[in-house]
Amino acid sequence: MPRTQPPSPPVAGPRSEGAPPRPVIDASWQRVSRDGVVPGQGTESERLDREVLEGRRR
């Protein structure tokens, strides 16, 4: 079993029935956006990362 998903509490069981993939997708998007592999946001994230890196380096 992958350890990417934390143990969900029993209280979020019936509530997460309607939107369980939403938090998982959000987490994956944030993780992928850092690598710049997300389609669409990959270019923007890469540009922002480069700007931050250049600003910190300078």
JSON list of C-alpha atoms in Angstrom, two decimals, residues 5 8 12-28:
[
{"chain": "A", "resi": 5, "resn": "GLN", "atom": "CA", "xyz": [-2.21, 9.00, 1.40]},
{"chain": "A", "resi": 8, "resn": "SER", "atom": "CA", "xyz": [-8.25, 9.16, 6.90]},
{"chain": "A", "resi": 12, "resn": "ALA", "atom": "CA", "xyz": [-14.45, 11.83, 7.19]},
{"chain": "A", "resi": 13, "resn": "GLY", "atom": "CA", "xyz": [-15.77, 8.48, 5.94]},
{"chain": "A", "resi": 14, "resn": "PRO", "atom": "CA", "xyz": [-19.40, 9.34, 5.05]},
{"chain": "A", "resi": 15, "resn": "ARG", "atom": "CA", "xyz": [-18.50, 12.97, 4.31]},
{"chain": "A", "resi": 16, "resn": "SER", "atom": "CA", "xyz": [-15.65, 12.11, 1.93]},
{"chain": "A", "resi": 17, "resn": "GLU", "atom": "CA", "xyz": [-18.01, 9.76, 0.06]},
{"chain": "A", "resi": 18, "resn": "GLY", "atom": "CA", "xyz": [-18.95, 12.58, -2.34]},
{"chain": "A", "resi": 19, "resn": "ALA", "atom": "CA", "xyz": [-15.44, 14.02, -2.82]},
{"chain": "A", "resi": 20, "resn": "PRO", "atom": "CA", "xyz": [-12.66, 11.60, -1.84]},
{"chain": "A", "resi": 21, "resn": "PRO", "atom": "CA", "xyz": [-10.48, 12.21, -4.94]},
{"chain": "A", "resi": 22, "resn": "ARG", "atom": "CA", "xyz": [-10.58, 15.99, -4.49]},
{"chain": "A", "resi": 23, "resn": "PRO", "atom": "CA", "xyz": [-8.00, 16.23, -1.67]},
{"chain": "A", "resi": 24, "resn": "VAL", "atom": "CA", "xyz": [-5.87, 13.52, -3.27]},
{"chain": "A", "resi": 25, "resn": "ILE", "atom": "CA", "xyz": [-5.81, 15.38, -6.60]},
{"chain": "A", "resi": 26, "resn": "ASP", "atom": "CA", "xyz": [-4.99, 18.66, -4.81]},
{"chain": "A", "resi": 27, "resn": "ALA", "atom": "CA", "xyz": [-2.03, 17.07, -3.03]},
{"chain": "A", "resi": 28, "resn": "SER", "atom": "CA", "xyz": [-0.78, 15.43, -6.23]}
]
